[in-house]
Amino acid sequence: MTDSVIPKKSAPVRGLYPDIEPYDSGHMPTGGKHKIYYEQSGNPQGLPVVVVHGGPGGGTSPNLRGYFNPDGYRIILFDQRGCGKSTPHASEDISLEDNTTWHLVADMEALRQKLGIEKWVVFGGSWGSTLSLAYALTHPERVSGLILRGIFLVRKSELDWFYQEGASHLYPDIWEKFVAPIPEGERGDLLSAYIKRLNGPDRAESVRCALAWSGWEGDTLSIDGPSEVASKFSDPAFALAFARIESWYFKNGGFFENENWVLENIGRIRHIPGWIVQGRYDVVTPMATAWDLKKAWPEARFNLVKKAGHSSSDPGILEGLVAAADEALVALS
């Protein structure tokens, strides 16, 4: 599950901070075939925050810098394995070797060490919330705060809702386009049917299925339905990497020991200041999961946005995230 950002011309009264450019960027070797793109912007002496993008496979966006006051934050963005500016890119390299949640957690920790950061705020939405929680549970001593949006824990019920039956009842018109590439006889297990085609020998079929997969998510992100914000989901290179990586992680249950691993271990991080922003009408990652996290972690500040879906571009979500980042800056500086 990925992120989107609102176009600046449509920003609400409390919108993103002004555009800024990185003062540092590069590729970090991982000891294997992957090299991780990273960048730093904002104040080099500011409160460090690492932005964990969605998907998996969604890649970062320059607008993700805009949630943070650039005078107070040292803003670190990075592309997870196989997507964005990291190499190799999954649209060209069909192999998903060494690409699991725990490889990504290790990459985040290696990046922290490379940049000489003792502790950082971890900011993630959708799949980014999953990876943020996995990192924090593995390295709680390195996390000064957590800001999470659109909570997703890769549980079977969540995957069935979005990729088999559930969201299909709310968006039947868009669902028809999602199931179109799959023969009717294989629609009883759409995830498996897609995985077979996304990684098969027929490149044209892989691209066609990737566009249908990414289009389904892109068109259901916002409470307003399909919009220009989702245009990247129609790019074949983005869609192929996105769909291959997402389906790989989903097939493997996020590589967790069991689907309740995060909730069962949440006691490790309940002392860490946390902010959760969740849209009431989030179709991609429904509120039930965020509610389960809230009950397990009652100390976290929970912001239920009443008129919002999944997208970080829905005005209430955007405002909630900027407000959380501003609060964290005051509380943690």
mmCIF file of C-alpha atoms in Angstrom, residues 5-233:
data_model
loop_
_atom_site.group_PDB
_atom_site.id
_atom_site.type_symbol
_atom_site.label_atom_id
_atom_site.label_comp_id
_atom_site.label_asym_id
_atom_site.label_seq_id
_atom_site.Cartn_x
_atom_site.Cartn_y
_atom_site.Cartn_z
ATOM 1 C CA VAL A 5 0.670 13.662 -2.108
ATOM 2 C CA ILE A 6 -1.661 16.503 -2.916
ATOM 3 C CA PRO A 7 -0.715 18.884 -5.743
ATOM 4 C CA LYS A 8 0.526 22.127 -4.263
ATOM 5 C CA LYS A 9 -2.086 24.180 -6.159
ATOM 6 C CA SER A 10 -4.846 22.253 -4.323
ATOM 7 C CA ALA A 11 -3.286 22.363 -0.846
ATOM 8 C CA PRO A 12 -5.575 23.046 2.101
ATOM 9 C CA VAL A 13 -5.120 26.020 4.412
ATOM 10 C CA ARG A 14 -2.584 24.025 6.392
ATOM 11 C CA GLY A 15 -0.674 22.382 3.582
ATOM 12 C CA LEU A 16 2.807 21.101 2.997
ATOM 13 C CA TYR A 17 5.893 23.133 3.809
ATOM 14 C CA PRO A 18 7.529 24.821 0.788
ATOM 15 C CA ASP A 19 9.549 22.788 -1.693
ATOM 16 C CA ILE A 20 13.187 22.218 -0.768
ATOM 17 C CA GLU A 21 16.062 20.422 -2.436
ATOM 18 C CA PRO A 22 18.413 17.828 -0.885
ATOM 19 C CA TYR A 23 21.783 18.983 0.364
ATOM 20 C CA ASP A 24 23.140 15.420 0.191
ATOM 21 C CA SER A 25 22.284 12.243 -1.721
ATOM 22 C CA GLY A 26 23.883 8.983 -2.731
ATOM 23 C CA HIS A 27 23.636 5.207 -2.973
ATOM 24 C CA MET A 28 24.464 2.985 -0.003
ATOM 25 C CA PRO A 29 25.846 -0.507 -0.749
ATOM 26 C CA THR A 30 24.163 -3.337 1.138
ATOM 27 C CA GLY A 31 26.817 -6.013 0.745
ATOM 28 C CA GLY A 32 24.766 -7.727 -1.965
ATOM 29 C CA LYS A 33 23.433 -6.687 -5.348
ATOM 30 C CA HIS A 34 21.198 -3.927 -3.955
ATOM 31 C CA LYS A 35 22.236 -0.300 -3.579
ATOM 32 C CA ILE A 36 19.897 1.974 -1.631
ATOM 33 C CA TYR A 37 19.244 5.533 -2.753
ATOM 34 C CA TYR A 38 19.044 8.080 0.060
ATOM 35 C CA GLU A 39 18.912 11.841 0.410
ATOM 36 C CA GLN A 40 19.015 14.474 3.132
ATOM 37 C CA SER A 41 17.289 17.847 3.198
ATOM 38 C CA GLY A 42 16.270 20.497 5.694
ATOM 39 C CA ASN A 43 18.506 21.476 8.617
ATOM 40 C CA PRO A 44 21.647 19.300 8.982
ATOM 41 C CA GLN A 45 21.595 20.070 12.732
ATOM 42 C CA GLY A 46 17.876 19.498 13.115
ATOM 43 C CA LEU A 47 15.833 16.647 14.603
ATOM 44 C CA PRO A 48 16.459 13.613 12.373
ATOM 45 C CA VAL A 49 13.405 12.032 10.731
ATOM 46 C CA VAL A 50 13.462 9.108 8.317
ATOM 47 C CA VAL A 51 10.564 8.821 5.876
ATOM 48 C CA VAL A 52 9.482 5.242 5.133
ATOM 49 C CA HIS A 53 7.526 5.077 1.880
ATOM 50 C CA GLY A 54 4.647 2.779 1.082
ATOM 51 C CA GLY A 55 4.065 -0.122 -1.226
ATOM 52 C CA PRO A 56 6.276 -2.010 -0.696
ATOM 53 C CA GLY A 57 7.735 -0.840 -3.956
ATOM 54 C CA GLY A 58 6.162 2.614 -4.049
ATOM 55 C CA GLY A 59 9.363 4.650 -3.869
ATOM 56 C CA THR A 60 9.813 8.106 -2.390
ATOM 57 C CA SER A 61 8.548 11.404 -3.756
ATOM 58 C CA PRO A 62 10.096 14.864 -3.371
ATOM 59 C CA ASN A 63 6.811 16.059 -1.850
ATOM 60 C CA LEU A 64 7.368 13.749 1.120
ATOM 61 C CA ARG A 65 9.888 16.320 2.359
ATOM 62 C CA GLY A 66 7.028 18.780 2.718
ATOM 63 C CA TYR A 67 5.478 17.294 5.859
ATOM 64 C CA PHE A 68 8.356 18.629 7.948
ATOM 65 C CA ASN A 69 9.459 22.077 9.029
ATOM 66 C CA PRO A 70 12.779 22.356 7.161
ATOM 67 C CA ASP A 71 14.181 24.714 9.785
ATOM 68 C CA GLY A 72 13.734 22.147 12.541
ATOM 69 C CA TYR A 73 14.097 18.782 10.861
ATOM 70 C CA ARG A 74 16.942 16.888 9.241
ATOM 71 C CA ILE A 75 14.845 14.982 6.674
ATOM 72 C CA ILE A 76 16.062 11.619 5.363
ATOM 73 C CA LEU A 77 14.307 9.905 2.454
ATOM 74 C CA PHE A 78 15.329 6.559 0.984
ATOM 75 C CA ASP A 79 14.057 4.154 -1.654
ATOM 76 C CA GLN A 80 13.564 0.593 -0.483
ATOM 77 C CA ARG A 81 15.083 -2.308 -2.409
ATOM 78 C CA GLY A 82 13.990 -2.688 -6.017
ATOM 79 C CA CYS A 83 12.195 0.630 -6.473
ATOM 80 C CA GLY A 84 12.641 4.351 -6.976
ATOM 81 C CA LYS A 85 16.285 5.266 -7.553
ATOM 82 C CA SER A 86 17.619 2.194 -5.752
ATOM 83 C CA THR A 87 19.242 -0.458 -7.919
ATOM 84 C CA PRO A 88 18.542 -2.920 -9.407
ATOM 85 C CA HIS A 89 15.008 -1.833 -10.265
ATOM 86 C CA ALA A 90 12.346 -4.540 -10.128
ATOM 87 C CA SER A 91 10.857 -3.444 -13.463
ATOM 88 C CA GLU A 92 14.013 -4.700 -15.176
ATOM 89 C CA ASP A 93 15.315 -7.269 -12.712
ATOM 90 C CA ILE A 94 12.681 -9.923 -12.138
ATOM 91 C CA SER A 95 14.617 -11.370 -9.185
ATOM 92 C CA LEU A 96 13.419 -10.470 -5.697
ATOM 93 C CA GLU A 97 16.430 -12.066 -4.064
ATOM 94 C CA ASP A 98 17.384 -10.562 -0.691
ATOM 95 C CA ASN A 99 14.246 -8.437 -0.587
ATOM 96 C CA THR A 100 12.328 -9.019 2.648
ATOM 97 C CA THR A 101 11.088 -6.924 5.545
ATOM 98 C CA TRP A 102 14.171 -7.859 7.537
ATOM 99 C CA HIS A 103 16.543 -6.835 4.738
ATOM 100 C CA LEU A 104 14.778 -3.447 4.723
ATOM 101 C CA VAL A 105 15.022 -3.143 8.504
ATOM 102 C CA ALA A 106 18.760 -3.866 8.222
ATOM 103 C CA ASP A 107 19.061 -1.246 5.459
ATOM 104 C CA MET A 108 17.429 1.373 7.676
ATOM 105 C CA GLU A 109 19.761 0.604 10.545
ATOM 106 C CA ALA A 110 22.812 0.664 8.245
ATOM 107 C CA LEU A 111 21.687 4.023 6.868
ATOM 108 C CA ARG A 112 21.278 5.430 10.384
ATOM 109 C CA GLN A 113 24.807 4.360 11.227
ATOM 110 C CA LYS A 114 26.203 5.688 7.939
ATOM 111 C CA LEU A 115 24.686 9.107 8.596
ATOM 112 C CA GLY A 116 25.944 9.203 12.190
ATOM 113 C CA ILE A 117 22.485 9.538 13.731
ATOM 114 C CA GLU A 118 21.939 8.320 17.284
ATOM 115 C CA LYS A 119 18.124 8.360 17.213
ATOM 116 C CA TRP A 120 15.536 9.429 14.676
ATOM 117 C CA VAL A 121 11.822 9.955 14.303
ATOM 118 C CA VAL A 122 10.371 7.259 12.032
ATOM 119 C CA PHE A 123 7.551 8.454 9.749
ATOM 120 C CA GLY A 124 5.633 5.977 7.602
ATOM 121 C CA GLY A 125 2.273 5.506 5.933
ATOM 122 C CA SER A 126 0.490 2.387 4.687
ATOM 123 C CA TRP A 127 3.207 -0.252 4.086
ATOM 124 C CA GLY A 128 5.519 2.419 5.472
ATOM 125 C CA SER A 129 3.688 2.072 8.790
ATOM 126 C CA THR A 130 4.344 -1.679 8.713
ATOM 127 C CA LEU A 131 8.056 -1.276 8.081
ATOM 128 C CA SER A 132 8.310 1.579 10.595
ATOM 129 C CA LEU A 133 6.804 -0.641 13.293
ATOM 130 C CA ALA A 134 9.041 -3.577 12.332
ATOM 131 C CA TYR A 135 12.118 -1.328 12.565
ATOM 132 C CA ALA A 136 11.038 0.180 15.890
ATOM 133 C CA LEU A 137 10.327 -3.239 17.397
ATOM 134 C CA THR A 138 13.778 -4.418 16.279
ATOM 135 C CA HIS A 139 15.687 -1.264 17.290
ATOM 136 C CA PRO A 140 13.546 0.547 19.890
ATOM 137 C CA GLU A 141 16.582 2.280 21.367
ATOM 138 C CA ARG A 142 17.144 4.079 18.037
ATOM 139 C CA VAL A 143 13.630 5.540 17.679
ATOM 140 C CA SER A 144 12.765 8.870 19.297
ATOM 141 C CA GLY A 145 9.203 8.941 17.956
ATOM 142 C CA LEU A 146 6.811 7.269 15.498
ATOM 143 C CA ILE A 147 4.392 9.060 13.161
ATOM 144 C CA LEU A 148 2.183 6.572 11.329
ATOM 145 C CA ARG A 149 -0.653 6.799 8.803
ATOM 146 C CA GLY A 150 -3.006 4.247 7.224
ATOM 147 C CA ILE A 151 -2.032 1.332 9.442
ATOM 148 C CA PHE A 152 -1.316 -1.946 7.627
ATOM 149 C CA LEU A 153 -0.047 -5.172 9.191
ATOM 150 C CA VAL A 154 -0.161 -7.556 6.170
ATOM 151 C CA ARG A 155 -2.743 -9.780 7.846
ATOM 152 C CA LYS A 156 -4.728 -12.206 5.718
ATOM 153 C CA SER A 157 -7.991 -10.415 6.475
ATOM 154 C CA GLU A 158 -6.517 -7.156 5.185
ATOM 155 C CA LEU A 159 -5.237 -8.745 1.976
ATOM 156 C CA ASP A 160 -8.495 -10.617 1.369
ATOM 157 C CA TRP A 161 -10.453 -7.394 1.865
ATOM 158 C CA PHE A 162 -8.522 -5.475 -0.782
ATOM 159 C CA TYR A 163 -7.463 -8.186 -3.236
ATOM 160 C CA GLN A 164 -10.258 -10.744 -3.066
ATOM 161 C CA GLU A 165 -13.565 -9.472 -1.722
ATOM 162 C CA GLY A 166 -14.557 -6.459 0.318
ATOM 163 C CA ALA A 167 -13.343 -3.256 -1.298
ATOM 164 C CA SER A 168 -14.775 -4.725 -4.517
ATOM 165 C CA HIS A 169 -18.276 -4.017 -3.195
ATOM 166 C CA LEU A 170 -17.489 -0.312 -2.772
ATOM 167 C CA TYR A 171 -15.713 0.126 -6.109
ATOM 168 C CA PRO A 172 -17.337 -2.436 -8.457
ATOM 169 C CA ASP A 173 -16.629 -0.310 -11.525
ATOM 170 C CA ILE A 174 -12.889 -0.127 -10.782
ATOM 171 C CA TRP A 175 -12.816 -3.755 -9.610
ATOM 172 C CA GLU A 176 -13.899 -4.883 -13.079
ATOM 173 C CA LYS A 177 -10.691 -3.406 -14.481
ATOM 174 C CA PHE A 178 -8.637 -5.123 -11.768
ATOM 175 C CA VAL A 179 -9.961 -8.625 -12.453
ATOM 176 C CA ALA A 180 -10.074 -8.211 -16.253
ATOM 177 C CA PRO A 181 -6.579 -9.693 -16.952
ATOM 178 C CA ILE A 182 -7.352 -12.836 -14.943
ATOM 179 C CA PRO A 183 -9.450 -15.686 -16.436
ATOM 180 C CA GLU A 184 -12.667 -16.332 -14.522
ATOM 181 C CA GLY A 185 -11.488 -19.810 -13.508
ATOM 182 C CA GLU A 186 -8.548 -18.306 -11.558
ATOM 183 C CA ARG A 187 -10.387 -15.494 -9.804
ATOM 184 C CA GLY A 188 -10.882 -17.515 -6.634
ATOM 185 C CA ASP A 189 -7.262 -16.681 -5.711
ATOM 186 C CA LEU A 190 -6.430 -13.403 -7.385
ATOM 187 C CA LEU A 191 -3.168 -12.862 -5.521
ATOM 188 C CA SER A 192 -1.707 -16.136 -6.809
ATOM 189 C CA ALA A 193 -3.044 -15.520 -10.301
ATOM 190 C CA TYR A 194 -1.385 -12.122 -10.422
ATOM 191 C CA ILE A 195 1.924 -13.360 -9.029
ATOM 192 C CA LYS A 196 2.138 -16.003 -11.749
ATOM 193 C CA ARG A 197 1.643 -13.430 -14.488
ATOM 194 C CA LEU A 198 3.695 -10.596 -13.005
ATOM 195 C CA ASN A 199 6.736 -12.871 -12.880
ATOM 196 C CA GLY A 200 6.063 -14.914 -15.998
ATOM 197 C CA PRO A 201 7.985 -14.991 -19.289
ATOM 198 C CA ASP A 202 5.459 -12.903 -21.250
ATOM 199 C CA ARG A 203 6.622 -9.294 -20.761
ATOM 200 C CA ALA A 204 3.509 -7.798 -22.340
ATOM 201 C CA GLU A 205 1.257 -9.791 -20.034
ATOM 202 C CA SER A 206 3.365 -8.812 -17.012
ATOM 203 C CA VAL A 207 3.038 -5.126 -17.861
ATOM 204 C CA ARG A 208 -0.694 -5.438 -18.542
ATOM 205 C CA CYS A 209 -1.251 -7.109 -15.175
ATOM 206 C CA ALA A 210 1.014 -4.647 -13.377
ATOM 207 C CA LEU A 211 -0.970 -1.706 -14.725
ATOM 208 C CA ALA A 212 -4.232 -3.326 -13.606
ATOM 209 C CA TRP A 213 -2.776 -4.064 -10.159
ATOM 210 C CA SER A 214 -1.382 -0.582 -9.588
ATOM 211 C CA GLY A 215 -4.430 1.077 -11.149
ATOM 212 C CA TRP A 216 -6.711 -0.649 -8.639
ATOM 213 C CA GLU A 217 -4.765 0.825 -5.748
ATOM 214 C CA GLY A 218 -4.243 4.209 -7.350
ATOM 215 C CA ASP A 219 -7.945 4.649 -8.078
ATOM 216 C CA THR A 220 -9.076 3.730 -4.556
ATOM 217 C CA LEU A 221 -6.592 5.801 -2.531
ATOM 218 C CA SER A 222 -8.663 8.913 -2.075
ATOM 219 C CA ILE A 223 -12.136 9.390 -0.677
ATOM 220 C CA ASP A 224 -12.827 11.300 -3.891
ATOM 221 C CA GLY A 225 -11.971 8.315 -6.070
ATOM 222 C CA PRO A 226 -9.676 8.396 -9.137
ATOM 223 C CA SER A 227 -7.763 11.644 -9.620
ATOM 224 C CA GLU A 228 -4.647 13.141 -11.165
ATOM 225 C CA VAL A 229 -2.730 12.325 -7.974
ATOM 226 C CA ALA A 230 -2.694 8.682 -9.000
ATOM 227 C CA SER A 231 -1.122 9.293 -12.426
ATOM 228 C CA LYS A 232 2.155 7.562 -11.511
ATOM 229 C CA PHE A 233 0.243 4.292 -11.228
#
